[in-house]
Structures are given as C-alpha cells and as structure tokens.
Tab-separated table of C-alpha atoms and ligand atoms in Angstrom:
chain	number	residue	atom	x	y	z
A	1	UNK	CA	-18.414	23.104	11.283
A	2	UNK	CA	-15.756	20.231	10.390
A	3	UNK	CA	-15.890	17.525	12.751
A	4	UNK	CA	-12.072	16.898	14.183
A	5	UNK	CA	-10.494	13.900	13.064
A	6	UNK	CA	-7.790	13.522	15.263
A	7	UNK	CA	-7.786	14.609	18.887
A	8	UNK	CA	-4.287	15.256	19.561
A	9	UNK	CA	-5.054	15.611	23.581
A	10	UNK	CA	-6.903	12.399	23.356
A	11	UNK	CA	-4.491	10.814	22.012
A	12	UNK	CA	-1.340	11.999	24.065
A	13	UNK	CA	-3.800	10.504	27.397
A	14	UNK	CA	-4.066	7.299	25.835
A	15	UNK	CA	-0.346	6.930	25.168
A	16	UNK	CA	0.166	7.990	28.774
A	17	UNK	CA	-2.128	6.262	30.659
A	18	UNK	CA	-1.307	2.716	28.871
A	19	UNK	CA	2.188	3.114	30.037
A	20	UNK	CA	2.672	-0.341	31.741
A	21	UNK	CA	-0.158	-3.223	31.397
A	22	UNK	CA	-0.293	-6.551	32.819
A	23	UNK	CA	0.410	-9.694	31.054
A	24	UNK	CA	-3.430	-10.802	31.202
A	25	UNK	CA	-4.197	-7.225	30.291
A	26	UNK	CA	-1.965	-8.212	27.314
A	27	UNK	CA	-3.090	-11.422	26.383
A	28	UNK	CA	-6.768	-10.184	26.858
A	29	UNK	CA	-6.381	-7.960	23.904
A	30	UNK	CA	-4.610	-10.290	21.699
A	31	UNK	CA	-7.365	-12.846	22.273
A	32	UNK	CA	-9.610	-9.946	21.500
A	33	UNK	CA	-7.590	-9.035	18.282
A	34	UNK	CA	-8.044	-12.975	16.856
A	35	UNK	CA	-12.233	-12.354	16.814
A	36	UNK	CA	-10.734	-9.922	13.588
A	37	UNK	CA	-12.777	-6.806	14.791
A	38	UNK	CA	-9.951	-4.514	15.122
A	39	UNK	CA	-9.507	-2.615	19.312
A	40	UNK	CA	-9.707	0.202	20.431
A	41	UNK	CA	-7.670	2.727	20.426
A	42	UNK	CA	-6.890	1.988	24.231
A	43	UNK	CA	-5.925	-1.325	23.095
A	44	UNK	CA	-3.302	0.155	20.257
A	45	UNK	CA	-2.348	2.407	23.293
A	46	UNK	CA	-0.910	-0.638	25.413
A	47	UNK	CA	-0.124	-2.742	22.583
A	48	UNK	CA	2.752	0.574	21.391
A	49	UNK	CA	3.490	0.395	25.049
A	50	UNK	CA	4.583	-3.005	25.377
A	51	UNK	CA	8.241	-4.175	25.591
A	52	UNK	CA	8.215	-7.649	27.099
A	53	UNK	CA	10.081	-10.027	24.545
A	54	UNK	CA	8.019	-13.152	25.321
A	55	UNK	CA	4.686	-10.972	24.349
A	56	UNK	CA	6.266	-9.254	21.538
A	57	UNK	CA	6.552	-12.407	20.107
A	58	UNK	CA	2.770	-13.226	20.755
A	59	UNK	CA	1.345	-9.789	19.277
A	60	UNK	CA	3.389	-10.956	16.039
A	61	UNK	CA	1.869	-14.298	16.060
A	62	UNK	CA	-0.901	-13.060	16.605
A	63	UNK	CA	-0.887	-10.382	13.353
A	64	UNK	CA	0.592	-13.087	10.841
A	65	UNK	CA	-2.774	-15.176	11.987
A	66	UNK	CA	-5.250	-12.415	11.819
A	67	UNK	CA	-2.871	-11.566	7.923
A	68	UNK	CA	-3.660	-15.422	7.338
A	69	UNK	CA	-7.408	-15.746	8.522
A	70	UNK	CA	-8.575	-12.175	6.363
A	71	UNK	CA	-5.981	-12.609	3.372
A	72	UNK	CA	-4.429	-16.014	3.322
A	73	UNK	CA	-0.795	-16.300	1.657
A	74	UNK	CA	-1.224	-14.336	-0.956
A	75	UNK	CA	0.934	-11.222	-1.639
A	76	UNK	CA	-0.354	-9.225	-4.434
A	77	UNK	CA	2.672	-7.031	-6.407
A	78	UNK	CA	3.109	-3.140	-8.295
A	79	UNK	CA	5.399	-1.130	-9.829
A	80	UNK	CA	5.037	2.502	-8.793
A	81	UNK	CA	5.459	4.743	-11.895
A	82	UNK	CA	6.619	8.682	-11.439
A	83	UNK	CA	4.981	10.603	-14.313
A	84	UNK	CA	5.875	14.459	-12.971
A	85	UNK	CA	8.291	15.828	-10.564
A	86	UNK	CA	7.078	19.233	-11.023
A	87	UNK	CA	6.324	20.091	-7.276
A	88	UNK	CA	5.176	23.389	-5.573
A	89	UNK	CA	5.551	22.264	-2.611
A	90	UNK	CA	8.228	22.320	-0.200
A	91	UNK	CA	8.234	19.020	1.722
A	92	UNK	CA	11.318	18.848	4.281
A	93	UNK	CA	11.777	15.425	3.418
A	94	UNK	CA	11.388	14.966	-0.272
A	95	UNK	CA	13.935	15.453	-3.004
A	96	UNK	CA	10.936	16.832	-5.760
A	97	UNK	CA	11.084	20.152	-2.814
A	98	UNK	CA	10.511	23.466	-4.934
A	99	UNK	CA	13.598	24.938	-3.555
A	100	UNK	CA	15.758	22.042	-4.893
A	101	UNK	CA	17.013	23.949	-7.835
A	102	UNK	CA	19.502	21.539	-8.312
A	103	UNK	CA	16.539	18.975	-10.216
A	104	UNK	CA	16.295	18.881	-13.988
A	105	UNK	CA	12.056	18.793	-13.339
A	106	UNK	CA	10.318	16.861	-16.380
A	107	UNK	CA	7.165	15.736	-16.763
A	108	UNK	CA	6.478	12.840	-18.951
A	109	UNK	CA	4.923	13.366	-22.605
A	110	UNK	CA	1.938	10.809	-23.365
A	111	UNK	CA	4.201	8.846	-25.573
A	112	UNK	CA	7.044	8.380	-23.007
A	113	UNK	CA	4.501	7.068	-20.131
A	114	UNK	CA	2.900	4.842	-23.032
A	115	UNK	CA	7.048	3.297	-22.974
A	116	UNK	CA	7.682	3.231	-19.445
A	117	UNK	CA	3.807	1.409	-18.874
A	118	UNK	CA	5.220	-1.363	-21.695
A	119	UNK	CA	8.369	-1.550	-19.341
A	120	UNK	CA	6.464	-1.861	-16.761
A	121	UNK	CA	4.133	-4.727	-18.616
A	122	UNK	CA	7.022	-6.508	-19.794
A	123	UNK	CA	8.302	-7.329	-16.225
A	124	UNK	CA	5.288	-9.041	-14.873
A	125	UNK	CA	3.095	-6.358	-13.208
A	126	UNK	CA	-0.580	-5.801	-14.058
A	127	UNK	CA	-1.102	-2.840	-11.383
A	128	UNK	CA	0.773	0.441	-11.445
A	129	UNK	CA	0.801	3.166	-8.656
A	130	UNK	CA	0.870	6.632	-10.429
A	131	UNK	CA	3.213	9.007	-8.659
A	132	UNK	CA	3.076	13.305	-9.184
A	133	UNK	CA	4.476	16.026	-7.624
A	134	UNK	CA	2.013	18.935	-7.257
A	135	UNK	CA	1.792	21.562	-9.841
A	136	UNK	CA	-1.210	23.151	-10.991
A	137	UNK	CA	-0.100	24.647	-13.916
A	138	UNK	CA	2.520	21.881	-15.120
A	139	UNK	CA	0.776	18.591	-13.904
A	140	UNK	CA	-2.658	19.400	-13.637
A	141	UNK	CA	-6.084	17.258	-13.367
A	142	UNK	CA	-6.005	16.814	-16.874
A	143	UNK	CA	-2.757	15.725	-17.302
A	144	UNK	CA	-2.923	13.542	-14.784
A	145	UNK	CA	-6.453	12.030	-16.483
A	146	UNK	CA	-4.460	11.704	-19.560
A	147	UNK	CA	-2.027	10.234	-17.880
A	148	UNK	CA	-3.611	7.019	-16.315
A	149	UNK	CA	-5.724	6.746	-20.025
A	150	UNK	CA	-2.681	6.293	-21.752
A	151	UNK	CA	-1.357	3.569	-19.069
A	152	UNK	CA	-5.057	1.822	-19.237
A	153	UNK	CA	-4.543	1.899	-23.148
A	154	UNK	CA	-0.870	0.606	-23.209
A	155	UNK	CA	-0.286	-2.957	-24.071
A	156	UNK	CA	2.462	-5.248	-25.262
A	157	UNK	CA	2.337	-9.297	-25.896
A	158	UNK	CA	2.619	-9.443	-22.351
A	159	UNK	CA	-0.606	-8.008	-21.354
A	160	UNK	CA	-1.910	-4.435	-20.228
A	161	UNK	CA	-2.172	-3.082	-17.075
A	162	UNK	CA	-5.476	-3.342	-15.119
A	163	UNK	CA	-5.552	-1.228	-12.478
A	164	UNK	CA	-4.053	2.340	-12.098
A	165	UNK	CA	-3.868	3.617	-8.408
A	166	UNK	CA	-2.910	6.881	-8.018
A	167	UNK	CA	-0.662	8.822	-5.439
A	168	UNK	CA	-1.224	12.781	-5.883
A	169	UNK	CA	-1.803	15.657	-3.392
A	170	UNK	CA	-4.700	16.765	-1.828
A	171	UNK	CA	-7.097	18.183	-4.352
A	172	UNK	CA	-10.819	19.298	-4.820
A	173	UNK	CA	-13.814	17.453	-5.480
A	174	UNK	CA	-14.329	18.426	-8.810
A	175	UNK	CA	-11.018	17.104	-9.480
A	176	UNK	CA	-11.487	13.710	-7.564
A	177	UNK	CA	-14.862	13.499	-9.621
A	178	UNK	CA	-12.655	13.657	-12.694
A	179	UNK	CA	-9.842	10.934	-11.113
A	180	UNK	CA	-13.183	8.818	-10.212
A	181	UNK	CA	-14.525	8.941	-14.291
A	182	UNK	CA	-10.468	7.576	-15.047
A	183	UNK	CA	-11.842	4.754	-13.329
A	184	UNK	CA	-8.812	4.709	-10.836
A	185	UNK	CA	-8.251	1.548	-8.573
A	186	UNK	CA	-7.354	3.134	-4.702
A	187	UNK	CA	-6.555	6.842	-4.132
A	188	UNK	CA	-3.772	6.841	-1.801
A	189	UNK	CA	-2.906	10.143	0.225
A	190	UNK	CA	-0.489	9.976	2.667
A	191	UNK	CA	-1.170	12.194	5.776
A	192	UNK	CA	2.497	11.781	6.211
A	193	UNK	CA	2.358	12.716	10.177
A	194	UNK	CA	-1.236	13.731	11.922
A	195	UNK	CA	1.074	15.749	14.394
A	196	UNK	CA	-0.180	19.149	13.620
A	197	UNK	CA	2.731	21.511	14.748
A	198	UNK	CA	5.447	18.995	13.151
A	199	UNK	CA	2.720	18.867	9.753
A	200	UNK	CA	3.295	22.592	9.737
A	201	UNK	CA	6.772	22.642	10.412
A	202	UNK	CA	7.702	20.459	7.646
A	203	UNK	CA	5.804	22.099	4.439
A	204	UNK	CA	5.517	24.976	2.823
A	205	UNK	CA	2.497	25.561	0.081
A	206	UNK	CA	-0.263	24.713	-0.305
A	207	UNK	CA	0.296	20.542	1.140
A	208	UNK	CA	1.545	22.641	4.580
A	209	UNK	CA	-2.735	23.244	5.004
A	210	UNK	CA	-3.032	20.268	7.639
A	211	UNK	CA	-6.955	20.701	7.512
A	212	UNK	CA	-6.829	20.672	3.277
A	213	UNK	CA	-5.155	17.793	3.667
A	214	UNK	CA	-7.052	15.826	6.666
A	215	UNK	CA	-9.999	16.435	4.769
A	216	UNK	CA	-9.001	15.230	1.090
A	217	UNK	CA	-10.479	11.752	1.812
A	218	UNK	CA	-13.754	13.284	2.842
A	219	UNK	CA	-14.087	14.695	-0.617
A	220	UNK	CA	-12.529	12.175	-2.236
A	221	UNK	CA	-15.523	9.798	-0.829
A	222	UNK	CA	-17.900	12.131	-1.899
A	223	UNK	CA	-16.624	12.338	-5.385
A	224	UNK	CA	-17.248	8.499	-5.336
A	225	UNK	CA	-14.157	7.221	-4.769
A	226	UNK	CA	-14.377	4.522	-1.889
A	227	UNK	CA	-11.154	2.653	-1.820
A	228	UNK	CA	-8.979	4.991	-0.154
A	229	UNK	CA	-5.501	4.460	0.872
A	230	UNK	CA	-4.007	6.123	4.303
A	231	UNK	CA	-0.126	6.335	5.400
A	232	UNK	CA	2.314	8.228	7.338
A	233	UNK	CA	5.752	8.973	6.579
A	234	UNK	CA	7.508	7.177	9.574
A	235	UNK	CA	10.634	9.087	11.208
A	236	UNK	CA	8.213	12.556	11.227
A	237	UNK	CA	6.812	12.450	14.275
A	238	UNK	CA	7.175	9.525	17.597
A	239	UNK	CA	5.792	6.667	15.668
A	240	UNK	CA	3.549	5.627	19.119
A	241	UNK	CA	1.734	8.725	18.060
A	242	UNK	CA	1.290	8.116	14.458
A	243	UNK	CA	-0.216	4.794	14.921
A	244	UNK	CA	-2.862	5.627	17.240
A	245	UNK	CA	-4.069	8.375	15.083
A	246	UNK	CA	-3.903	6.066	12.021
A	247	UNK	CA	-6.282	3.577	13.783
A	248	UNK	CA	-8.629	6.947	14.976
A	249	UNK	CA	-8.859	8.194	11.750
A	250	UNK	CA	-9.616	4.512	9.727
A	251	UNK	CA	-12.222	4.426	13.062
A	252	UNK	CA	-13.049	7.687	12.012
A	253	UNK	CA	-13.639	7.443	7.959
A	254	UNK	CA	-15.708	3.623	8.841
A	255	UNK	CA	-17.901	5.532	11.378
A	256	UNK	CA	-18.877	8.650	8.706
A	257	UNK	CA	-18.601	6.439	5.676
A	258	UNK	CA	-19.339	2.808	6.528
A	259	UNK	CA	-16.221	2.027	4.748
A	260	UNK	CA	-12.608	2.145	6.420
A	261	UNK	CA	-9.276	2.269	4.659
A	262	UNK	CA	-9.070	0.476	2.024
A	263	UNK	CA	-4.858	0.010	2.666
A	264	UNK	CA	-2.628	1.661	4.989
A	265	UNK	CA	1.033	2.542	3.893
A	266	UNK	CA	3.627	2.520	6.345
A	267	UNK	CA	6.363	4.422	4.137
A	268	UNK	CA	9.582	5.282	6.541
A	269	UNK	CA	12.004	7.808	5.778
A	270	UNK	CA	14.807	7.262	3.447
A	271	UNK	CA	17.436	9.595	2.867
A	272	UNK	CA	17.318	11.488	-0.404
A	273	UNK	CA	18.968	13.846	-2.557
A	274	UNK	CA	19.047	17.440	-1.654
A	275	UNK	CA	17.399	16.803	1.678
A	276	UNK	CA	18.900	18.100	4.284
A	277	UNK	CA	16.045	17.039	6.761
A	278	UNK	CA	17.709	14.438	9.931
A	279	UNK	CA	14.615	12.438	11.653
A	280	UNK	CA	14.221	13.511	14.926
A	281	UNK	CA	12.235	10.549	15.106
A	282	UNK	CA	13.751	7.530	13.572
A	283	UNK	CA	11.866	4.595	13.197
A	284	UNK	CA	14.248	1.854	14.877
A	285	UNK	CA	14.262	-1.745	12.493
A	286	UNK	CA	12.364	-3.364	15.493
A	287	UNK	CA	9.894	-0.920	16.104
A	288	UNK	CA	8.594	-0.826	12.560
A	289	UNK	CA	7.988	-3.994	12.712
A	290	UNK	CA	6.097	-3.921	15.828
A	291	UNK	CA	4.185	-1.293	14.396
A	292	UNK	CA	3.218	-3.269	11.100
A	293	UNK	CA	1.810	-6.075	13.365
A	294	UNK	CA	-0.304	-3.497	16.134
A	295	UNK	CA	-1.559	-1.989	12.450
A	296	UNK	CA	-2.782	-5.433	10.976
A	297	UNK	CA	-4.264	-6.617	14.311
A	298	UNK	CA	-5.757	-2.826	15.224
A	299	UNK	CA	-7.640	-2.646	11.309
A	300	UNK	CA	-7.406	-6.445	10.165
A	301	UNK	CA	-9.486	-5.944	7.206
A	302	UNK	CA	-7.356	-3.636	5.574
A	303	UNK	CA	-4.457	-4.015	2.665
A	304	UNK	CA	-1.260	-3.610	4.316
A	305	UNK	CA	1.423	-1.954	1.525
A	306	UNK	CA	5.233	-1.868	2.033
A	307	UNK	CA	7.592	-0.448	-0.792
A	308	UNK	CA	10.757	-0.860	-1.795
A	309	UNK	CA	12.115	1.530	0.745
A	310	UNK	CA	12.488	-1.359	2.807
A	311	UNK	CA	15.694	-3.564	2.798
A	312	UNK	CA	14.664	-7.077	1.301
A	313	UNK	CA	15.378	-8.854	5.010
A	314	UNK	CA	12.750	-6.366	7.047
A	315	UNK	CA	10.444	-6.913	4.225
A	316	UNK	CA	10.477	-10.036	4.621
A	317	UNK	CA	9.586	-10.058	8.255
A	318	UNK	CA	7.462	-7.724	7.420
A	319	UNK	CA	5.090	-10.217	5.151
A	320	UNK	CA	5.193	-12.320	7.821
A	321	UNK	CA	3.562	-9.985	10.133
A	322	UNK	CA	0.580	-8.289	8.361
A	323	UNK	CA	1.980	-7.417	4.735
A	324	UNK	CA	-0.452	-8.193	2.568
A	325	UNK	CA	0.855	-5.529	-0.817
A	326	UNK	CA	4.583	-5.116	-1.903
A	327	UNK	CA	5.935	-2.859	-4.494
A	328	UNK	CA	8.496	-5.045	-6.202
A	329	UNK	CA	11.253	-3.985	-8.719
A	330	UNK	CA	10.457	-0.270	-8.203
A	331	UNK	CA	12.224	2.894	-10.314
A	332	UNK	CA	11.917	6.256	-7.908
A	333	UNK	CA	13.037	7.856	-11.348
A	334	UNK	CA	10.767	10.309	-13.609
A	335	UNK	CA	10.535	7.940	-16.538
A	336	UNK	CA	13.845	5.861	-14.819
A	337	UNK	CA	12.200	2.113	-16.436
A	338	UNK	CA	15.206	0.846	-18.416
A	339	UNK	CA	17.515	3.901	-18.396
A	340	UNK	CA	20.502	4.297	-16.624
A	341	UNK	CA	20.066	8.053	-15.627
A	342	UNK	CA	18.601	8.001	-12.294
A	343	UNK	CA	17.526	10.958	-10.078
A	344	UNK	CA	15.315	8.906	-7.327
A	345	UNK	CA	12.614	10.616	-5.103
A	346	UNK	CA	14.493	8.862	-2.102
A	347	UNK	CA	16.976	5.689	-1.975
A	348	UNK	CA	15.668	2.425	-2.744
A	349	UNK	CA	16.344	-0.486	0.000
A	350	UNK	CA	15.278	-3.606	-2.085
A	351	UNK	CA	16.538	-3.152	-5.946
A	352	UNK	CA	16.006	-6.854	-6.607
A	353	UNK	CA	14.239	-7.433	-10.124
A	354	UNK	CA	10.917	-8.929	-9.403
A	355	UNK	CA	11.733	-12.803	-10.279
A	356	UNK	CA	14.024	-12.154	-7.620
A	357	UNK	CA	11.983	-11.208	-5.063
A	358	UNK	CA	9.151	-13.550	-6.103
A	359	UNK	CA	11.731	-16.511	-5.715
A	360	UNK	CA	11.951	-15.435	-2.732
A	361	UNK	CA	8.587	-15.256	-1.167
A	362	UNK	CA	8.126	-18.295	-2.461
A	363	UNK	CA	10.813	-20.427	-0.429
A	364	UNK	CA	8.771	-18.972	2.757
A	365	UNK	CA	4.930	-20.342	1.233
A	366	UNK	CA	3.984	-17.015	0.208
A	367	UNK	CA	1.664	-17.137	-3.081
A	368	UNK	CA	2.733	-14.441	-5.648
A	369	UNK	CA	-0.895	-12.297	-6.736
A	370	UNK	CA	-1.341	-9.882	-9.742
A	371	UNK	CA	-5.004	-9.968	-9.149
A	372	UNK	CA	-7.176	-6.894	-9.739
A	373	UNK	CA	-10.275	-8.966	-9.553
A	374	UNK	CA	-12.013	-7.095	-6.569
A	375	UNK	CA	-11.836	-3.656	-8.529
A	376	UNK	CA	-12.866	-4.911	-11.772
A	377	UNK	CA	-15.987	-6.811	-10.536
A	378	UNK	CA	-17.370	-3.701	-8.334
A	379	UNK	CA	-15.667	-5.308	-4.895
A	380	UNK	CA	-15.243	-1.885	-3.721
A	381	UNK	CA	-15.718	0.451	-1.054
A	382	UNK	CA	-18.933	-0.814	1.574
A	383	UNK	CA	-19.398	-4.130	-0.602
A	384	UNK	CA	-15.500	-4.497	-0.463
A	385	UNK	CA	-16.199	-4.189	3.599
A	386	UNK	CA	-18.602	-6.749	3.875
A	387	UNK	CA	-16.789	-9.231	2.467
A	388	UNK	CA	-13.022	-8.760	3.834
A	389	UNK	CA	-14.428	-7.977	7.605
A	390	UNK	CA	-15.592	-11.174	8.391
A	391	UNK	CA	-12.336	-12.859	6.636
A	392	UNK	CA	-14.024	-13.888	3.592
A	393	UNK	CA	-11.794	-12.159	1.192
A	394	UNK	CA	-9.422	-15.410	0.832
A	395	UNK	CA	-12.043	-16.882	-0.408
A	396	UNK	CA	-11.591	-14.838	-3.816
A	397	UNK	CA	-7.849	-14.203	-2.620
A	398	UNK	CA	-6.567	-17.760	-3.057
A	399	UNK	CA	-8.162	-18.450	-6.447
A	400	UNK	CA	-6.688	-15.437	-7.950
A	401	UNK	CA	-3.338	-15.588	-6.678
A	402	UNK	CA	-3.085	-18.748	-8.505
A	403	UNK	CA	-4.641	-17.625	-11.323
A	404	UNK	CA	-2.708	-14.432	-11.884
A	405	UNK	CA	0.744	-16.167	-10.969
A	406	UNK	CA	0.237	-19.187	-13.270
A	407	UNK	CA	0.374	-16.465	-15.853
A	408	UNK	CA	3.002	-15.281	-14.639
A	409	UNK	CA	5.359	-18.197	-14.582
A	410	UNK	CA	4.131	-19.195	-18.007
A	411	UNK	CA	4.659	-15.420	-19.593
A	412	UNK	CA	8.104	-14.835	-17.366
A	413	UNK	CA	9.148	-17.502	-16.052
A	414	UNK	CA	11.492	-20.714	-17.291
A	415	UNK	CA	12.997	-23.599	-15.898
A	416	UNK	CA	14.061	-23.498	-11.906
A	417	UNK	CA	11.182	-20.999	-11.029
A	418	UNK	CA	8.490	-21.996	-13.684
A	419	UNK	CA	8.543	-25.414	-11.439
A	420	UNK	CA	8.790	-24.208	-7.980
A	421	UNK	CA	5.753	-21.788	-8.700
A	422	UNK	CA	3.626	-25.019	-10.027
A	423	UNK	CA	4.696	-26.669	-7.204
A	424	UNK	CA	3.358	-24.050	-4.761
A	425	UNK	CA	0.512	-23.745	-7.348
A	426	UNK	CA	-0.763	-27.343	-7.060
A	427	UNK	CA	-0.439	-27.541	-2.877
A	428	UNK	CA	-2.647	-23.929	-2.587
A	429	UNK	CA	-4.863	-25.983	-5.182
A	430	UNK	CA	-5.880	-28.506	-2.991
A	431	UNK	CA	-6.501	-25.871	0.030
A	432	UNK	CA	-9.229	-23.946	-1.632
A	433	UNK	CA	-12.416	-25.137	0.512
A	434	UNK	CA	-14.953	-24.905	-1.669
A	435	UNK	CA	-15.066	-28.060	-3.949
A	436	UNK	CA	-16.433	-26.356	-7.329
A	437	UNK	CA	-14.260	-22.794	-6.287
A	438	UNK	CA	-11.346	-25.189	-6.835
A	439	UNK	CA	-12.779	-27.639	-9.620
A	440	UNK	CA	-13.081	-24.237	-11.465
A	441	UNK	CA	-9.976	-22.802	-10.502
A	442	UNK	CA	-8.286	-26.193	-11.772
A	443	UNK	CA	-10.184	-25.682	-15.449
A	444	UNK	CA	-9.096	-22.020	-15.705
A	445	UNK	CA	-5.690	-23.197	-14.945
A	446	UNK	CA	-5.737	-24.910	-18.057
A	447	UNK	CA	-7.055	-23.008	-19.426
A	448	UNK	CA	-3.625	-20.675	-18.561
A	449	UNK	CA	-1.988	-23.033	-19.798
A	450	UNK	CA	-3.115	-23.373	-23.601
A	451	UNK	CA	-2.933	-19.025	-24.064
A	452	UNK	CA	-6.235	-18.060	-22.347
A	453	UNK	CA	-5.546	-14.972	-20.223
A	454	UNK	CA	-7.282	-12.020	-17.349
A	455	UNK	CA	-9.001	-15.246	-15.966
A	456	UNK	CA	-10.510	-14.557	-12.335
A	457	UNK	CA	-13.815	-14.229	-9.920
B	1	LIG	N1	2.999	14.348	-3.975
B	1	LIG	C1	1.908	13.630	-3.741
B	1	LIG	C2	2.380	14.068	-2.135
B	1	LIG	O1	2.648	14.699	-2.143
B	1	LIG	O2	1.085	13.658	-1.465
B	1	LIG	C3	1.946	12.089	-4.047
B	1	LIG	C4	3.766	11.291	-4.026
B	1	LIG	S1	4.003	11.569	-3.299
B	1	LIG	C5	5.966	11.860	-4.613
B	1	LIG	C6	4.209	9.916	-2.646
B	1	LIG	C7	4.952	10.001	-1.633
B	1	LIG	O3	6.409	9.977	-1.116
B	1	LIG	C8	5.074	10.974	-0.046
B	1	LIG	O4	3.410	11.484	0.149
B	1	LIG	C9	5.433	10.678	1.047
B	1	LIG	O5	5.211	10.264	2.382
B	1	LIG	C10	6.728	9.663	0.588
B	1	LIG	N2	8.520	10.226	0.969
B	1	LIG	C11	8.456	11.840	0.087
B	1	LIG	N3	9.674	11.920	0.569
B	1	LIG	C12	10.412	10.598	1.242
B	1	LIG	C13	11.472	10.036	2.079
B	1	LIG	N4	12.704	10.953	1.648
B	1	LIG	N5	11.547	9.181	2.164
B	1	LIG	C14	10.036	8.218	2.122
B	1	LIG	N6	9.673	8.486	1.600
B	1	LIG	C15	9.368	9.736	0.898
B	2	LIG	FE1	6.034	17.523	-3.979
B	2	LIG	FE2	4.903	15.279	-2.577
B	2	LIG	FE3	7.317	15.692	-2.518
B	2	LIG	FE4	5.903	16.894	-1.304
B	2	LIG	S1	6.093	14.568	-1.499
B	2	LIG	S2	7.268	17.971	-2.566
B	2	LIG	S3	4.183	16.912	-2.103
B	2	LIG	S4	6.713	15.587	-4.767
C-alpha cells in the first residue's frame, strides 16, 4: 500500500494547536532556525500563526541570515521556455486549459526551439526551464526529449545553454527514465494545492488524479532523477495549510530517499486570458513574504525560486529573505521571445530586461550568478544535500557566481554596468575565505578577461 505523504488532519490539528505562542516560544524557534537544521511541522505552525510585528521582523532577519549562511549573496538567474500549449487538462487557473477553444495552440518545431534558445542565450542566460502542457498525442515524451536535446545543441557566438530544467506534468517511470537520459537538471512539478478536495475540484483530465501527482516525485526518483523541485500555486487554498504541507512533503522525501527538494517554487496565482477562476484564498503581499521567510528557515538547504509573476518591488524584498534563484526577462508565450504577438499563460508583473534586473540587484549587494557547476560536476541529489545541509555550498557558489557574472559582464555589458559589476566582483573576491580558492578564482577571472569561457569549480 502506498505511504501517505500528506496527513491533512494532522496538519489541521497543528494549525489549530499553534494559534497562540509566547514571545519566548517564537524566539526559541528562531534561535533553533539559526542552527540551519530546519524546523518541525509544529514549529512551522507557530510561525504561520505569528502576527506580532516585532517578532515578524525577527523572522525576516533570521530568514535572510539563513539564506546568507547557506547560499551566500548569490542569486542565480534563468529563463523559462514555453514549448507547447497543447493540453488535455482543464486546470481552472491556467489559460492553456483544454476548454479554452479561443487559444490558437501550437507546439514549436525543433527549428523554432533552436531559434528561441538562441534568443535566450543572446540575452545572457545559461539556464532554461522548459514548460509544456500535457498532451500524450501532440507533445509526448519523445517530443520533450528531442526539445531538450535541441536546446543543449543550440549555440551562438555568446555561448550555449548549460542546464535545462524541466516542468512537465506527472508521468510514468518509463518517461522519467527518458528524461534522465536527456540530462535534465531539476525536474520541477508543482503539487498546485496539497488540499485534496480543492485539488480535485480545480482540475479535470489526467492531472485531476491527486495521487498520480503526489506520487510522481517517487517515480522520478526511482528513474534516477535526484534533483526534484516542489511548489504550490498560492491562492488555490489556505497558504498556512500549504506551507505546512510543503514542509511535510520535504521531510517525507528526505526520510524516504535521503534527498530533500533541490528547490521549492512559490508561484502565486495571476490573472490569465480566458481564466474566470477567482481565488478564494488570495495571498496578500505581506503573507507572501512571510511564507517565503518561513519556508527558508524550515527547509534551509533548499534553493528557493521566485518568478516574474511577481512585481519588481516584491521580488526585491523576497531576495533579502530567502530567495536564491529567479527567472528574469521571461516570456510565457509559446515561441514568444523576440516576437510582438503575445498570448501568455498568465500575466507577468516584472517585465524588465535582464540587464535592468541585474543592475538593480547589484545596488543591493547581491551577486548575480549564471552558475551550472553543481549539476555538471555531479553535485546533485544526496551529494548536493551533503554539501548544502551543513552550509558549505556557498564555498562553491561565491567563486562560481563571480566567474559566471564576469562572463556576463564581458559578453553583454558596456560602460556603467560593466564597471559596477567588476567593483562588486572585487569586493566578493576578497571574501573568499580559502586562500588557494581565492587565488585560483583570480587566475580564472584573468582567463575570462582574455576570452576563455565556462570555467568553474
Ligand atoms: N503543464 C505542466 C503542469 O501542469 O505541471 C507544467 C507546466 S505549467 C505551464 C507550469 C505551472 O504554471 C503550473 O504548474 C502552475 O502552477 C502555473 N500556473 C498555471 N496557471 C497559472 C496562473 N494563472 N498564475 C500563476 N501560475 C500559473
Ligand atoms: Fe495544462 Fe499545466 Fe496549464 Fe494545467 S497547468 S492546463 S496541465 S499547462
């Protein structure tokens, strides 16, 4: 019999038994968070119920500190690539839903995929997250695999894409094996909502099977995919329940596979063409930031991803309280990069070009990164956990961020940003604690200035 991943009653009980807490209890939880070993579901319960403004400030401070300790100041960027909007599911929130007959659907040809990839490379990105609707006839696993191979094969004088992460619907062990062979980075699958009743009400089609969705991570893992990304679409159900469920899910994966989620994404519902769904559980900006901070300290080793669904000011705040990866200059239209005509999956709030996003974050002392080293050196799954859990991953993150940001500065910027970028690089170079590593990073930087590319530790 299949093991239960989420116990809804237990989560509801925790939510009601943690409604009030003394200041000492909260302070003790925040002190424990600084040990960077995560929190129990009950401790997370006290935090989601927290309202005191002074303690909330402490929560944000703690989350920022934990992110800094584990991942350092680096912020990794990627771009999504929407390949096909054919979809047999009717998800209430998504404009690709099957009953949207007004949508002129399409799947990109391999030539178009290459052309879109080249566009993304020429923006400065090195990582792509590929997105597909679910349609076994029009975008089956062989099409998905061919698309991934074509992305890896594409190149321009500015380089190539070095890591392809994938966001496709739950599938079979056989399909996951094919994905693994295609050398994917992280496999992301959002549970959308952990609340079974809400899940079954908002979905139609194969995706409406809650058990198929929640058991998919196990099949992917069995197929050898050990970098898994979790996520909830916030706004479908009570965010407090979802946060406790996400943490329970992370702990379940850790216990069962010895590997927790490589990433957690926090998409929030956005209006979308043809979507009439009105979220009953709209998440306010204040609660959204609070849940990011809680997840950061509850699952400290995980990468946390924010997308351009969120506005620039919200993203900026989120970067200081736990986010470690972000999409930038995204387009959610099939084949939309470089085109005027847009039929997006949902409305994007942060439409700034990559250069503007970068210029903005370096003012705040964040170090932009296009690093793909861990995955290419086999630092995935259990190996990655072994480095990230004790907080050692920043040892690699800082030099690799410096090197990939230097490549970006050399290849994509001029004047102002170039100078500002190198000032930041010089600042963080001196912060590399290990003398040998610092010296080797300096050597590699010189090589990059002379034209060498793709150097990493
Ligand atoms: N079709 C695949 C699936 O459903 O798992 C993956 C791709 S889908 C394009 C990626 C994600 O977009 C979904 O998992 C969902 O969470 C999110 N999404 C869909 N509609 C959205 C909306 N209106 N606002 C924000 N995010 C949305
Ligand atoms: Fe299809 Fe995914 Fe959109 Fe659902 S969320 S309609 S499965 S593309």
